[in-house]
mmCIF file of N, CA and C and ligand atoms in Angstrom:
data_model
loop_
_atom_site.group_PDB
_atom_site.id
_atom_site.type_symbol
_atom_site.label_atom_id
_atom_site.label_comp_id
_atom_site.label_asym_id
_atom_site.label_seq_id
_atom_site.Cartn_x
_atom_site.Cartn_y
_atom_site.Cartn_z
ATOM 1 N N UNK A 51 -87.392 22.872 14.510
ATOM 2 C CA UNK A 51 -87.161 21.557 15.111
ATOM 3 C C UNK A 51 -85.843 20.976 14.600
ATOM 4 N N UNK A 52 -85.176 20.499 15.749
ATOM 5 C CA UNK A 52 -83.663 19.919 14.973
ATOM 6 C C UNK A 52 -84.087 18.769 14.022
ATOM 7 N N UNK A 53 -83.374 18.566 13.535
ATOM 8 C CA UNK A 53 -83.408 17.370 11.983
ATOM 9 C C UNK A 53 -83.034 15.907 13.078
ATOM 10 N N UNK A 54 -82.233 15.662 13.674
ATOM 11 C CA UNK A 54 -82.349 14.703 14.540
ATOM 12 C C UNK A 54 -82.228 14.861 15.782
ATOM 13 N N UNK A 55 -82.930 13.619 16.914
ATOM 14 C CA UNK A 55 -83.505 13.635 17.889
ATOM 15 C C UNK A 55 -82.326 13.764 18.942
ATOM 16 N N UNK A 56 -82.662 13.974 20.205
ATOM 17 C CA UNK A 56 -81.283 14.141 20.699
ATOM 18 C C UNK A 56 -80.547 12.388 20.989
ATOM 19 N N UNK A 57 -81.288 11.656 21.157
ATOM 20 C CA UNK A 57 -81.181 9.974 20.968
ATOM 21 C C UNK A 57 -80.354 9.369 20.066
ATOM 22 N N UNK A 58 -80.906 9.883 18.603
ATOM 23 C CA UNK A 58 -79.388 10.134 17.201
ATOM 24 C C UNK A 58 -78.372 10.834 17.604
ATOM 25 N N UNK A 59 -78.339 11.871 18.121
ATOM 26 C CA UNK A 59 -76.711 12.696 18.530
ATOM 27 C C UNK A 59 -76.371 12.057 19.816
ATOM 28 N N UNK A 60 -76.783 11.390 20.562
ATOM 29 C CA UNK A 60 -76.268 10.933 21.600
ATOM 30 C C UNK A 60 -75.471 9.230 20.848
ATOM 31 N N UNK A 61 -76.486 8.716 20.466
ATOM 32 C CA UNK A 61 -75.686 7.147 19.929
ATOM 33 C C UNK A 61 -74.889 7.292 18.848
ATOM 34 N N UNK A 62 -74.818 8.692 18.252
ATOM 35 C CA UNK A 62 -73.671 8.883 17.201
ATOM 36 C C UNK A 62 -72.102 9.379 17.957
ATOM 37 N N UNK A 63 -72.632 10.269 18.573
ATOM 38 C CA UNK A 63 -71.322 11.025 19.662
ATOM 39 C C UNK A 63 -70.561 9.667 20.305
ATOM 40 N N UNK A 64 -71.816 9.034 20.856
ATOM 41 C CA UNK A 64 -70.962 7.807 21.899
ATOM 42 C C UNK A 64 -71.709 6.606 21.697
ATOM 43 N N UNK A 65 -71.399 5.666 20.446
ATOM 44 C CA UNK A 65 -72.181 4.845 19.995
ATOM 45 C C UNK A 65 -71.516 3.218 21.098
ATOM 46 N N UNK A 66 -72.474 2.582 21.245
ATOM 47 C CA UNK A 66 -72.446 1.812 22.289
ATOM 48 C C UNK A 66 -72.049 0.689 21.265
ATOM 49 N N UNK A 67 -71.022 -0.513 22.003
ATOM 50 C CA UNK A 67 -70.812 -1.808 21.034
ATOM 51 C C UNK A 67 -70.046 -1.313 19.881
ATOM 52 N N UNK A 68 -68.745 -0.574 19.952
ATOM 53 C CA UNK A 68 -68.315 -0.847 18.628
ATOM 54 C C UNK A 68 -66.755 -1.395 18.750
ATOM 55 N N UNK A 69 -66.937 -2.308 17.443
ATOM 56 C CA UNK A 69 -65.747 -2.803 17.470
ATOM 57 C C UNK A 69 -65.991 -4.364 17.203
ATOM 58 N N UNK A 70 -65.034 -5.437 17.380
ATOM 59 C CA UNK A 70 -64.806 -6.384 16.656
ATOM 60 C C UNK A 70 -64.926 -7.166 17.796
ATOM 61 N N UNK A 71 -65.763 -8.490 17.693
ATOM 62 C CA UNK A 71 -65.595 -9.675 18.639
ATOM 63 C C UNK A 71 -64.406 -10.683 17.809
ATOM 64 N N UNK A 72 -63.782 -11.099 18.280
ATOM 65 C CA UNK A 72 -62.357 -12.077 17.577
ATOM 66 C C UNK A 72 -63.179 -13.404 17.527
ATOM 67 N N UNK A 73 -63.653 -13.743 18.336
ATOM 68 C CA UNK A 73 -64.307 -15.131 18.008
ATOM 69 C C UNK A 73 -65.647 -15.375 17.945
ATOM 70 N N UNK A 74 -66.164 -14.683 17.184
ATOM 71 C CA UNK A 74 -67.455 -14.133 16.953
ATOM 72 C C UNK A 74 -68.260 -15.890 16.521
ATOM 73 N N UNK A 75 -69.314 -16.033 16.877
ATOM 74 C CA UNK A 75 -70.201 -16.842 16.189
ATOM 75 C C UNK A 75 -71.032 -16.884 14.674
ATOM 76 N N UNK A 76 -71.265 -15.663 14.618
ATOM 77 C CA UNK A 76 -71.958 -14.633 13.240
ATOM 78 C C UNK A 76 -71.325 -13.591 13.037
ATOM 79 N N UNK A 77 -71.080 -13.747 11.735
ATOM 80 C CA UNK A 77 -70.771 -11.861 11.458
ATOM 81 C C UNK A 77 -71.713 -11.761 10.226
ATOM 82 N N UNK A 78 -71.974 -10.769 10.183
ATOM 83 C CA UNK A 78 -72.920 -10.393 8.769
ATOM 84 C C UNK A 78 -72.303 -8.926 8.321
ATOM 85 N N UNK A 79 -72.047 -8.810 7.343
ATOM 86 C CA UNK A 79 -71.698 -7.596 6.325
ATOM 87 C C UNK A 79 -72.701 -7.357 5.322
ATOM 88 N N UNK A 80 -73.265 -5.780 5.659
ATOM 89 C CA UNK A 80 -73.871 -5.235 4.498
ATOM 90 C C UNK A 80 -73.694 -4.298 3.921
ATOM 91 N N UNK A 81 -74.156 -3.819 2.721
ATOM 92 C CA UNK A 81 -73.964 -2.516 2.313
ATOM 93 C C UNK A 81 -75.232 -1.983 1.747
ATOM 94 N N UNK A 82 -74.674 -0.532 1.758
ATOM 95 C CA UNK A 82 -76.134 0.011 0.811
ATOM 96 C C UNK A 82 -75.411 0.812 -0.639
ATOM 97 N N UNK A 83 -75.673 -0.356 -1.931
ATOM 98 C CA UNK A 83 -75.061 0.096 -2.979
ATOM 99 C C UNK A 83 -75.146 1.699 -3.381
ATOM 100 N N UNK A 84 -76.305 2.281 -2.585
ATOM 101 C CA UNK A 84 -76.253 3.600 -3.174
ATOM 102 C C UNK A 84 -75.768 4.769 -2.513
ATOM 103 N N UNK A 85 -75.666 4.830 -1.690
ATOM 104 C CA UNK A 85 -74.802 5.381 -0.428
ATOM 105 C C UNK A 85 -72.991 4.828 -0.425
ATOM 106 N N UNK A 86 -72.865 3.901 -0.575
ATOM 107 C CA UNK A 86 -71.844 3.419 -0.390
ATOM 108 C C UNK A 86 -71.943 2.525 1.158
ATOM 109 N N UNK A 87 -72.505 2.911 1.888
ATOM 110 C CA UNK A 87 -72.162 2.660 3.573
ATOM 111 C C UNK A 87 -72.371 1.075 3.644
ATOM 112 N N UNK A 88 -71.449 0.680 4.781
ATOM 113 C CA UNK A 88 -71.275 -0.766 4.834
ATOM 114 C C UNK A 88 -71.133 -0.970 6.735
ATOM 115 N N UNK A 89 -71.896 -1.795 6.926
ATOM 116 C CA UNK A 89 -72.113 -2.262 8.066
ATOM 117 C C UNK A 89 -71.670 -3.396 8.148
ATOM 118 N N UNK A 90 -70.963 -4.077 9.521
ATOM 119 C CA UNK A 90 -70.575 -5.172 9.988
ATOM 120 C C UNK A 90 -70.938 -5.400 11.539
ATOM 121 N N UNK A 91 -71.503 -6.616 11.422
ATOM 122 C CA UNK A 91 -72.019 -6.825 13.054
ATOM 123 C C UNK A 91 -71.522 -8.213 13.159
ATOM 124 N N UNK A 92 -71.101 -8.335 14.355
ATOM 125 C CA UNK A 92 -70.371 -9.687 15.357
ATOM 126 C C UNK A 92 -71.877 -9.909 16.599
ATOM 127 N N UNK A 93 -72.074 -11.441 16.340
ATOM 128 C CA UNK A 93 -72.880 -11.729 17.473
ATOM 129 C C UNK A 93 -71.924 -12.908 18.381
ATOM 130 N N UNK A 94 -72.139 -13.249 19.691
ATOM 131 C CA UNK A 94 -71.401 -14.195 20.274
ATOM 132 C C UNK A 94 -73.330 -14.687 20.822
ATOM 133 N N UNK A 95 -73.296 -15.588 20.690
ATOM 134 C CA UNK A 95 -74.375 -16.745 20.972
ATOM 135 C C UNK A 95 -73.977 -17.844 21.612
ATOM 136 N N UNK A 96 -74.919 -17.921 22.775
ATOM 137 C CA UNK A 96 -74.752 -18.773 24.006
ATOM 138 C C UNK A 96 -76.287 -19.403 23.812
ATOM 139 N N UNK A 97 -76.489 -20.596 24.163
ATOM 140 C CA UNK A 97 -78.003 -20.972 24.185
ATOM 141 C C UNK A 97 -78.788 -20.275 23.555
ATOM 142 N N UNK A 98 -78.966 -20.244 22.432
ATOM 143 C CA UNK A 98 -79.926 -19.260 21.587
ATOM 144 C C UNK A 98 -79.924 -17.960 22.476
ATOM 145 N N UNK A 99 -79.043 -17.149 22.987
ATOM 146 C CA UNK A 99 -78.988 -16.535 23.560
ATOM 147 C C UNK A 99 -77.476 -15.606 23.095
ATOM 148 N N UNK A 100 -78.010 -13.955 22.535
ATOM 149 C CA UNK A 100 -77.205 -13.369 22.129
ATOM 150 C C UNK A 100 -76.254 -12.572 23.294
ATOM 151 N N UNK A 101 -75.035 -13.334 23.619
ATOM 152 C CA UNK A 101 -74.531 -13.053 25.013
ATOM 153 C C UNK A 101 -73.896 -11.650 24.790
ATOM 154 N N UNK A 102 -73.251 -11.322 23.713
ATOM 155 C CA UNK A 102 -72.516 -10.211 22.996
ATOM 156 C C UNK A 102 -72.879 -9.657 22.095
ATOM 157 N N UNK A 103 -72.385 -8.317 21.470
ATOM 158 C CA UNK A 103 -72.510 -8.073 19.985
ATOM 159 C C UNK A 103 -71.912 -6.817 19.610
ATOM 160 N N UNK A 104 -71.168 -6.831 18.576
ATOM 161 C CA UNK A 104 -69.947 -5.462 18.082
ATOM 162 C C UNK A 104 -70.325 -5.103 17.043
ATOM 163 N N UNK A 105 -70.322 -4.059 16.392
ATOM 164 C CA UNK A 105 -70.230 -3.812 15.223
ATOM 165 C C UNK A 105 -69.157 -2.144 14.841
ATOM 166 N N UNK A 106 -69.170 -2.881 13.501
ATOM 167 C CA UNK A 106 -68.010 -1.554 12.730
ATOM 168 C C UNK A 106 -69.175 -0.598 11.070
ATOM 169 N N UNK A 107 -69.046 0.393 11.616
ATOM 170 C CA UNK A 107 -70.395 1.017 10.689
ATOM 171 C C UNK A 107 -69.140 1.870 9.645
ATOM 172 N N UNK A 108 -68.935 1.666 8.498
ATOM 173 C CA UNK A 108 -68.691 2.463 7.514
ATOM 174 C C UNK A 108 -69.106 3.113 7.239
ATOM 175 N N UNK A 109 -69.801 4.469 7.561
ATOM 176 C CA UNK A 109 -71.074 4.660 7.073
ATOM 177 C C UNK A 109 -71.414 5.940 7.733
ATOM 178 N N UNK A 110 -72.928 6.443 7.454
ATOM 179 C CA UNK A 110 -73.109 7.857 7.587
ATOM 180 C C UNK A 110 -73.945 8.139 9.626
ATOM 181 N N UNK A 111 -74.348 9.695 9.995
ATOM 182 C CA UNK A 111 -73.909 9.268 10.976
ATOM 183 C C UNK A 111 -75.017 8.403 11.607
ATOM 184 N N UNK A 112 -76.636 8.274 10.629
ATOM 185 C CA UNK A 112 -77.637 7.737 10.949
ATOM 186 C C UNK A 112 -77.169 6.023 10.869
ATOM 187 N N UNK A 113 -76.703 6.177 10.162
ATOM 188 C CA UNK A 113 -76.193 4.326 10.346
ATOM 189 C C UNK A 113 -75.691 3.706 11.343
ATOM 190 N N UNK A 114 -75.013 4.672 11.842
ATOM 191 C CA UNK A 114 -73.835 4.791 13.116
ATOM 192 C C UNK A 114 -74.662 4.617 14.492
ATOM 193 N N UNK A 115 -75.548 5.552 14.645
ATOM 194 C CA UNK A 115 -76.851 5.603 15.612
ATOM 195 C C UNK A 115 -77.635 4.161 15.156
ATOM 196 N N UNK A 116 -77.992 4.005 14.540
ATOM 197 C CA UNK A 116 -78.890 3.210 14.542
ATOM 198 C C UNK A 116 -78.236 1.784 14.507
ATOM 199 N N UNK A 117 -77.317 1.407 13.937
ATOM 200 C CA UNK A 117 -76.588 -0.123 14.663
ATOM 201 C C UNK A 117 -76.073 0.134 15.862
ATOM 202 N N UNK A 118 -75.381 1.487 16.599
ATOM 203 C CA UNK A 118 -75.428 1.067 17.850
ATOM 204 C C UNK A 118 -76.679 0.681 18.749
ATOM 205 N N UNK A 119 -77.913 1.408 18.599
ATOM 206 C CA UNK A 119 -79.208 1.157 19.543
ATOM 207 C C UNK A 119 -79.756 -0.145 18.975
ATOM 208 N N UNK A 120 -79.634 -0.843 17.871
ATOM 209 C CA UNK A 120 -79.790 -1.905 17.518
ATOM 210 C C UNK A 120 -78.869 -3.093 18.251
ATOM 211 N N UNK A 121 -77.727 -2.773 18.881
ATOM 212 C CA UNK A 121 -76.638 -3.684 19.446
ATOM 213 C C UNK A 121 -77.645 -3.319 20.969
ATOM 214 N N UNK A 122 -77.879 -2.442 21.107
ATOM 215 C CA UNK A 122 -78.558 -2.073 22.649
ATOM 216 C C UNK A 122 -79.786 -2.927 22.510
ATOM 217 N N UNK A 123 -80.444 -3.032 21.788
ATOM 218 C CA UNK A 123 -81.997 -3.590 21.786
ATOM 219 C C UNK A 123 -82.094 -5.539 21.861
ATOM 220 N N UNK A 124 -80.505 -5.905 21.231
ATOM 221 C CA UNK A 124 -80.865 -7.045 21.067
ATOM 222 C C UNK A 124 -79.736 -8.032 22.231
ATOM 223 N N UNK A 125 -78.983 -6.879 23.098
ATOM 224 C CA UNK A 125 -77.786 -7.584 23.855
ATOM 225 C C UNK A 125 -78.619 -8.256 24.721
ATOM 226 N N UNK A 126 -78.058 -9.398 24.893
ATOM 227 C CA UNK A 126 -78.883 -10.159 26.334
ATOM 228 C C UNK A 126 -80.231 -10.967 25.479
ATOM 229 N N UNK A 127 -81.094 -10.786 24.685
ATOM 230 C CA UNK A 127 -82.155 -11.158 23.743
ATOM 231 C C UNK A 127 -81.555 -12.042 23.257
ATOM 232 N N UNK A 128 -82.826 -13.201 23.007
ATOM 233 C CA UNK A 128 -82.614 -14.469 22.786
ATOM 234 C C UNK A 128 -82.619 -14.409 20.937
ATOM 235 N N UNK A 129 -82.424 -15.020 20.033
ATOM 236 C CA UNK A 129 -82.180 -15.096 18.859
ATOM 237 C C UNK A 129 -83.335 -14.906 18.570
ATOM 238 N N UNK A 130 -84.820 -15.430 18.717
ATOM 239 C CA UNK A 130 -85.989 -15.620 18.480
ATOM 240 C C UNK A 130 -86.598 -13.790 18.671
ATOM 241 N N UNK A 131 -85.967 -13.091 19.487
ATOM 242 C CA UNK A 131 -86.138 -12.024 20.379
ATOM 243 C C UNK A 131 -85.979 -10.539 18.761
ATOM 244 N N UNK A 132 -84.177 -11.683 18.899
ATOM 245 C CA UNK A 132 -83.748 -10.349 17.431
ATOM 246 C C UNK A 132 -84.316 -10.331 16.350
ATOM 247 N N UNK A 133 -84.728 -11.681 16.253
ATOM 248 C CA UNK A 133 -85.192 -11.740 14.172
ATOM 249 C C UNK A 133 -86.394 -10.819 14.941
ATOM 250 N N UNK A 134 -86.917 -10.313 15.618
ATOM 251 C CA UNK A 134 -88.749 -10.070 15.514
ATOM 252 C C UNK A 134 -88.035 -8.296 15.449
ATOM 253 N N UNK A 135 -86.925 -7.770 15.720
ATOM 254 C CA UNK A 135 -86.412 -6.310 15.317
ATOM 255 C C UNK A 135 -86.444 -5.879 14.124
ATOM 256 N N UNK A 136 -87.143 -4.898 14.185
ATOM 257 C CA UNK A 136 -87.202 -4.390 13.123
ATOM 258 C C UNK A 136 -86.655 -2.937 12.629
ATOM 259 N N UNK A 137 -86.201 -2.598 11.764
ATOM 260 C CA UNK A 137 -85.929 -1.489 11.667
ATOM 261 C C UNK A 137 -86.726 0.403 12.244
ATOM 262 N N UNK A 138 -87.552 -0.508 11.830
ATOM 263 C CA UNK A 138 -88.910 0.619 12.698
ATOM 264 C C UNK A 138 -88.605 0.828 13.864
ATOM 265 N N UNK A 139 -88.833 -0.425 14.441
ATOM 266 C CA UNK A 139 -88.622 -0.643 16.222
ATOM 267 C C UNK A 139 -87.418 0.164 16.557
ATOM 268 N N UNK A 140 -86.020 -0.024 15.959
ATOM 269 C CA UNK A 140 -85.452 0.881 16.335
ATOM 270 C C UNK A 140 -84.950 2.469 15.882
ATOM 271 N N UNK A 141 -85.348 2.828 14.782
ATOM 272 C CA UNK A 141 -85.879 4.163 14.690
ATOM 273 C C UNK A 141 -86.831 4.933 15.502
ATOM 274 N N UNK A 142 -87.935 3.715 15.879
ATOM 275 C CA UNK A 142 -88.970 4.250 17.101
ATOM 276 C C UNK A 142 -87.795 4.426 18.549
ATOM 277 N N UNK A 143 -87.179 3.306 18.942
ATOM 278 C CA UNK A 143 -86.331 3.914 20.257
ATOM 279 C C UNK A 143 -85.002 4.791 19.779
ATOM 280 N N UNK A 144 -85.183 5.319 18.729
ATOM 281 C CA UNK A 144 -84.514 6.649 19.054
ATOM 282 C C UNK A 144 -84.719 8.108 18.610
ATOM 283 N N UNK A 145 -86.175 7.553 18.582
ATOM 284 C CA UNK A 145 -87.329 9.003 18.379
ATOM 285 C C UNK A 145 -87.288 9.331 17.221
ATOM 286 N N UNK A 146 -87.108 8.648 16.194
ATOM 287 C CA UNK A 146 -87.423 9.409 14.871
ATOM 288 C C UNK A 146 -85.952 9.284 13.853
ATOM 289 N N UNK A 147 -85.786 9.096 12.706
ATOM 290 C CA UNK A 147 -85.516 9.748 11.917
ATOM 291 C C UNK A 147 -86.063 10.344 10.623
ATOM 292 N N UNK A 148 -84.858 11.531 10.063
ATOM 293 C CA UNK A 148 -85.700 11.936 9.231
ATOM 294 C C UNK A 148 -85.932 10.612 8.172
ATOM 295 N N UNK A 149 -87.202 11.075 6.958
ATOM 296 C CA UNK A 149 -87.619 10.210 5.753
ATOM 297 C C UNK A 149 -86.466 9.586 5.322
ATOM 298 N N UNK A 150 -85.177 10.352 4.402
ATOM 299 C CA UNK A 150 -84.733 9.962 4.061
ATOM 300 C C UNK A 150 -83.041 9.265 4.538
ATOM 301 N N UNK A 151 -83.249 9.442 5.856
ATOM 302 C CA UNK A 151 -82.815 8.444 6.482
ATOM 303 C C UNK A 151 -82.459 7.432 6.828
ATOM 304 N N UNK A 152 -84.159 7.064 6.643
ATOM 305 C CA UNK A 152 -85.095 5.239 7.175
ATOM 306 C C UNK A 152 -84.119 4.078 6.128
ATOM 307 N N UNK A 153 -83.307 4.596 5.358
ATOM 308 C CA UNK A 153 -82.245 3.539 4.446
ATOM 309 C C UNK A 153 -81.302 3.023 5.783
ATOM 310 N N UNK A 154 -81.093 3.856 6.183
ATOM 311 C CA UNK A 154 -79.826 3.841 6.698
ATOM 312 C C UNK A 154 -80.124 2.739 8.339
ATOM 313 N N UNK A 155 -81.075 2.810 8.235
ATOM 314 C CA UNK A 155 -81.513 2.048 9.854
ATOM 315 C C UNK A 155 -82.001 0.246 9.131
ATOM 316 N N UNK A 156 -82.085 0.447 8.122
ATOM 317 C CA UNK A 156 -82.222 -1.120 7.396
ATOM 318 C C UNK A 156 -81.176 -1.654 7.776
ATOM 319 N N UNK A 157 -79.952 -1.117 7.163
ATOM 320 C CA UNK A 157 -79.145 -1.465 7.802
ATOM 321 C C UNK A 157 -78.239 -2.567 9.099
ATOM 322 N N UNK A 158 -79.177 -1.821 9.549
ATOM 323 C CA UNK A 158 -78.718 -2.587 10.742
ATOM 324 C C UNK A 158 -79.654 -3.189 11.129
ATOM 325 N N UNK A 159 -80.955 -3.636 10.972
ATOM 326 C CA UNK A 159 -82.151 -5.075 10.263
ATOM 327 C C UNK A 159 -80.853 -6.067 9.955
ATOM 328 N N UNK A 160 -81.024 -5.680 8.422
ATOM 329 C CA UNK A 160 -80.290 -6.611 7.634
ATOM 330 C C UNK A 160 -78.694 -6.786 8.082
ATOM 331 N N UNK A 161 -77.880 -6.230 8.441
ATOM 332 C CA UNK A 161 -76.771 -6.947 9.451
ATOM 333 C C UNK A 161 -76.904 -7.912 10.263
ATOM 334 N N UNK A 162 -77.852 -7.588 11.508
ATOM 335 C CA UNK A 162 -78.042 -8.551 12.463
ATOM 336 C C UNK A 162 -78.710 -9.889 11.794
ATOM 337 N N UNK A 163 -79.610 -9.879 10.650
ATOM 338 C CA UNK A 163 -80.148 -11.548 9.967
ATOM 339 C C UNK A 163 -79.189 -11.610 9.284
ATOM 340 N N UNK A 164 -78.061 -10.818 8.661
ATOM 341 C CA UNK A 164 -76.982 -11.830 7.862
ATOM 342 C C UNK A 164 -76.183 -12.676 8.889
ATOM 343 N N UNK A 165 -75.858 -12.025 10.101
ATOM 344 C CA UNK A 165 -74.892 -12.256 11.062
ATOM 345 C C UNK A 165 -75.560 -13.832 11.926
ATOM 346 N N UNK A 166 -76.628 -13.526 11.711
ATOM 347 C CA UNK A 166 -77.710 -14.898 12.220
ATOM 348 C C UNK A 166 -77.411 -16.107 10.746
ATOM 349 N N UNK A 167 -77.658 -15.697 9.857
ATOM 350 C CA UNK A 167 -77.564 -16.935 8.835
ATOM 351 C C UNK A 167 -76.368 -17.251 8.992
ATOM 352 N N UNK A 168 -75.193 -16.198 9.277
ATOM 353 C CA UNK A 168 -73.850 -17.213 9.010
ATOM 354 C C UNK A 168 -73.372 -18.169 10.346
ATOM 355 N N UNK A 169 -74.505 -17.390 11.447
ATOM 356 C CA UNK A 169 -74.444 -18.153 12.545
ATOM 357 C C UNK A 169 -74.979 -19.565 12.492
ATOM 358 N N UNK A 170 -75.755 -19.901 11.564
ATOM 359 C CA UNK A 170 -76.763 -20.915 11.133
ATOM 360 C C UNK A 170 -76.293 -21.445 10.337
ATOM 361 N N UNK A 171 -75.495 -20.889 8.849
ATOM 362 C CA UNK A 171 -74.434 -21.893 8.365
ATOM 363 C C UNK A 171 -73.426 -22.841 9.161
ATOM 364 N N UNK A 172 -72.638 -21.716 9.942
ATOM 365 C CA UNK A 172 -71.689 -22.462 10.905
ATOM 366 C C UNK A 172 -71.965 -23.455 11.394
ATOM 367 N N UNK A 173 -73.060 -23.273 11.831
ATOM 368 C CA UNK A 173 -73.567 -24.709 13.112
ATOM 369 C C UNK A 173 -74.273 -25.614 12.432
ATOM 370 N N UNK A 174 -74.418 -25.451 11.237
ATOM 371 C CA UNK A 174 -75.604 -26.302 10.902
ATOM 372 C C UNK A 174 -76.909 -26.808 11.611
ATOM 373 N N UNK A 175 -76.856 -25.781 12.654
ATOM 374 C CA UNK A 175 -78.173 -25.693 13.331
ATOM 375 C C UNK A 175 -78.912 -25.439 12.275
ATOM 376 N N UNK A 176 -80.531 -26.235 12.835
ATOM 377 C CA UNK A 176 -81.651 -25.508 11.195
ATOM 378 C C UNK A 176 -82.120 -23.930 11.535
ATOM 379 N N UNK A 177 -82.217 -22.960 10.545
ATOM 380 C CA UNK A 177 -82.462 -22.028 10.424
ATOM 381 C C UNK A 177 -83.999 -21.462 10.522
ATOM 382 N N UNK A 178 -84.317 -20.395 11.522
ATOM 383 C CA UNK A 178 -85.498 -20.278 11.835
ATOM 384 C C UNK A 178 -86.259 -19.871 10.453
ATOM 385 N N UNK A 179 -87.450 -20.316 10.367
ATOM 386 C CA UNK A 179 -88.080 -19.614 8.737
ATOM 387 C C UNK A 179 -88.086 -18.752 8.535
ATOM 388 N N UNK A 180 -88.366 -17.483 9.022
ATOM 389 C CA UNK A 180 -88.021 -16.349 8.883
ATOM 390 C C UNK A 180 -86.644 -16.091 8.017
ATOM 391 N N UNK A 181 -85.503 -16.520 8.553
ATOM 392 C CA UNK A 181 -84.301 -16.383 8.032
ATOM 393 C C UNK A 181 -83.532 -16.894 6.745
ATOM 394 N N UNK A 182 -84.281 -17.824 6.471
ATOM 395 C CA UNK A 182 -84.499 -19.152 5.039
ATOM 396 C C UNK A 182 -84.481 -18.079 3.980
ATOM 397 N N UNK A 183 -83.386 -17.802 3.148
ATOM 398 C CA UNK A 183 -83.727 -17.023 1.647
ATOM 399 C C UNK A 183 -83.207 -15.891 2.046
ATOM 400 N N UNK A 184 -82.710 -15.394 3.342
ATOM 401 C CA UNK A 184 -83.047 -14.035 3.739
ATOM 402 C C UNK A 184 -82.040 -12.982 2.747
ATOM 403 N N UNK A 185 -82.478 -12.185 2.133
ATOM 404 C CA UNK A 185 -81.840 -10.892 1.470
ATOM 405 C C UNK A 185 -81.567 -10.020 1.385
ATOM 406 N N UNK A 186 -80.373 -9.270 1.873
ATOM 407 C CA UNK A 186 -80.471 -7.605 2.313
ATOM 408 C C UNK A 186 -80.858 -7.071 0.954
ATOM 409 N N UNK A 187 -81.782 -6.132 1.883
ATOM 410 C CA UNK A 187 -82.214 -4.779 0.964
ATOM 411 C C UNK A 187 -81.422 -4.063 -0.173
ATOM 412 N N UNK A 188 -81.796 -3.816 -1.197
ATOM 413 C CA UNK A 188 -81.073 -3.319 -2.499
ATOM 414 C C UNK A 188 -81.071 -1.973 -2.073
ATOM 415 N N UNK A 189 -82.059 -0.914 -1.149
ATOM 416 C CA UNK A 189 -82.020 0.374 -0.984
ATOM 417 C C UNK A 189 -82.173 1.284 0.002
HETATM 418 FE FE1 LIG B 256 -75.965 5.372 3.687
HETATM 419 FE FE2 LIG B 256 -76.982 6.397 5.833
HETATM 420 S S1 LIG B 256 -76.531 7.433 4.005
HETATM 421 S S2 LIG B 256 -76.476 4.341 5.464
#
């Protein structure tokens, strides 16, 4: 059985959403101290409504796959829509990765809620509870 699905070699080969929004609403930057890999995601927000979203993946090629289908899962989705994504959820739409992997798809979880809090700093809109405290993953 190949080690990844053809869903991972397809959103790694030709990863959807990458790149930089210039006047972004949120950006969130993460990393994973032990890997090294560092993720950056741009949201553009219209009416609680995520109209856009870019990101730049430093990173390995499961990271790469998995913030692009994460930019796929939440384009057009209302803010309320993204916080409920989970890393699972999108490892599940792209059939699997391997165990030691599943780091690498946090990732891009924790991008999209940093990119939301700084969207929520900015505006001083109040911040949904969920997002209150929120902390990327140490691993
Ligand atoms: Fe670091 Fe995949 S090995 S994010």
């Amino acid at each position: 059985m190949a080690l990844y699905s053809d869903k991972v070699m397809d959103h790694f080969e030709n990863p959807r959403n990458v790149g930089v929004i210039e006047n972004a609403d949120g950006v969130g930057e993460v990393g994973n101290p032990v890997c090294g890999d560092i993720m950056k995601m741009y949201l553009k927000i219209e009416n609680d409504t995520i109209v856009d979203v870019k990101f730049k993946t430093f990173g390995c090629g499961s990271a790469i796959a998995t913030s692009s289908m994460a930019t796929e899962l939440i384009k057009g989705k209302t803010i309320e829509e993204a916080l409920d994504l989970t890393n699972k959820a999108v490892v599940d739409a792209l059939d699997g990765l391997p165990a030691r992997k599943i780091h690498c798809s946090v990732l891009a979880e924790d991008a999209i809620k940093a990119a939301l809090v700084d969207y929520y700093t900015r505006t001083g809109k109040k911040m949904p509870e969920s997002l209150v405290g929120f902390e990327p993953h140490e691993d």
